[in-house]
Each structure stands twice: as C-alpha cells, then as structure tokens.
C-alpha cells in the first residue's frame, strides 16, 4: 500500500469515490460518481491517479459536454460517444 501524499501517515486504499470536475469550456462543473480513487483513512483525503485524471480530462474534451447531466457515473462518462478519436491537442 502507498503512503498518503497529503498527511504522510495514512495508507491509501482503493475505492470508488465521487469527484467534481469543471468542464473544459469552464461553463459548469459536474459530479462524477464511482470514480476509481485512493482514500486515506487517516486524513480522509481522496485522490485519483494521474492516469484517471488524464482519462477524465481527455473524455470531457472529446465528447459533446452539453449532453452531460449535473451528475454521471465514471463508467457512463467513459462510455459516451466521442466527437474525435483522440485528443489531438495533447502533445505529451
């Protein structure tokens, strides 16, 4: 198990948590439930891996975000039809 990067005391456990994400156009934020996350029981912090963050950000950039409700499940978000095949603006 990984040590918590926030409090440096607790151990991280894998959970599915709720996160809030601002849409790329900045018009609003949405609630994404059942998101793969790490949780620290010591300080109650919730983290997402860099890979999950990138997946969410890319997907929000590639879909028609006007079709999103205020709340969605992570699996539903990731299953939405993309307008582009990939993020052509990601040069990493």
GROMACS .gro file of C-alpha atoms in nm, residues 15-19 21 30-37 48-60 63 68 71-80 82:
model
   40
   15UNK     CA    1  -1.222   0.283  -0.355
   16UNK     CA    2  -1.475   0.426  -0.598
   17UNK     CA    3  -1.542   0.783  -0.493
   18UNK     CA    4  -1.725   1.096  -0.602
   19UNK     CA    5  -1.533   1.378  -0.767
   21UNK     CA    6  -1.487   1.831  -1.235
   30UNK     CA    7  -2.025   1.807  -1.290
   31UNK     CA    8  -2.032   1.536  -1.026
   32UNK     CA    9  -1.871   1.210  -1.133
   33UNK     CA   10  -1.964   0.917  -0.910
   34UNK     CA   11  -1.797   0.577  -0.877
   35UNK     CA   12  -1.460   0.718  -0.989
   36UNK     CA   13  -1.158   0.493  -0.927
   37UNK     CA   14  -0.977   0.663  -0.640
   48UNK     CA   15  -0.717   0.997  -0.832
   49UNK     CA   16  -0.416   0.861  -1.017
   50UNK     CA   17  -0.259   1.068  -1.293
   51UNK     CA   18  -0.394   0.815  -1.543
   52UNK     CA   19  -0.754   0.854  -1.421
   53UNK     CA   20  -0.722   1.235  -1.424
   54UNK     CA   21  -0.596   1.225  -1.783
   55UNK     CA   22  -0.873   0.985  -1.889
   56UNK     CA   23  -1.142   1.214  -1.742
   57UNK     CA   24  -0.993   1.532  -1.886
   58UNK     CA   25  -0.948   1.379  -2.232
   59UNK     CA   26  -1.300   1.235  -2.234
   60UNK     CA   27  -1.456   1.566  -2.128
   63UNK     CA   28  -1.742   1.446  -2.605
   68UNK     CA   29  -2.393   1.575  -1.972
   71UNK     CA   30  -2.420   1.403  -1.223
   72UNK     CA   31  -2.286   1.098  -1.407
   73UNK     CA   32  -2.114   0.773  -1.326
   74UNK     CA   33  -1.750   0.737  -1.425
   75UNK     CA   34  -1.831   0.432  -1.642
   76UNK     CA   35  -2.111   0.622  -1.819
   77UNK     CA   36  -1.884   0.920  -1.884
   78UNK     CA   37  -1.611   0.700  -2.025
   79UNK     CA   38  -1.865   0.519  -2.245
   80UNK     CA   39  -2.002   0.833  -2.408
   82UNK     CA   40  -1.653   1.085  -2.873
   0.00000   0.00000   0.00000
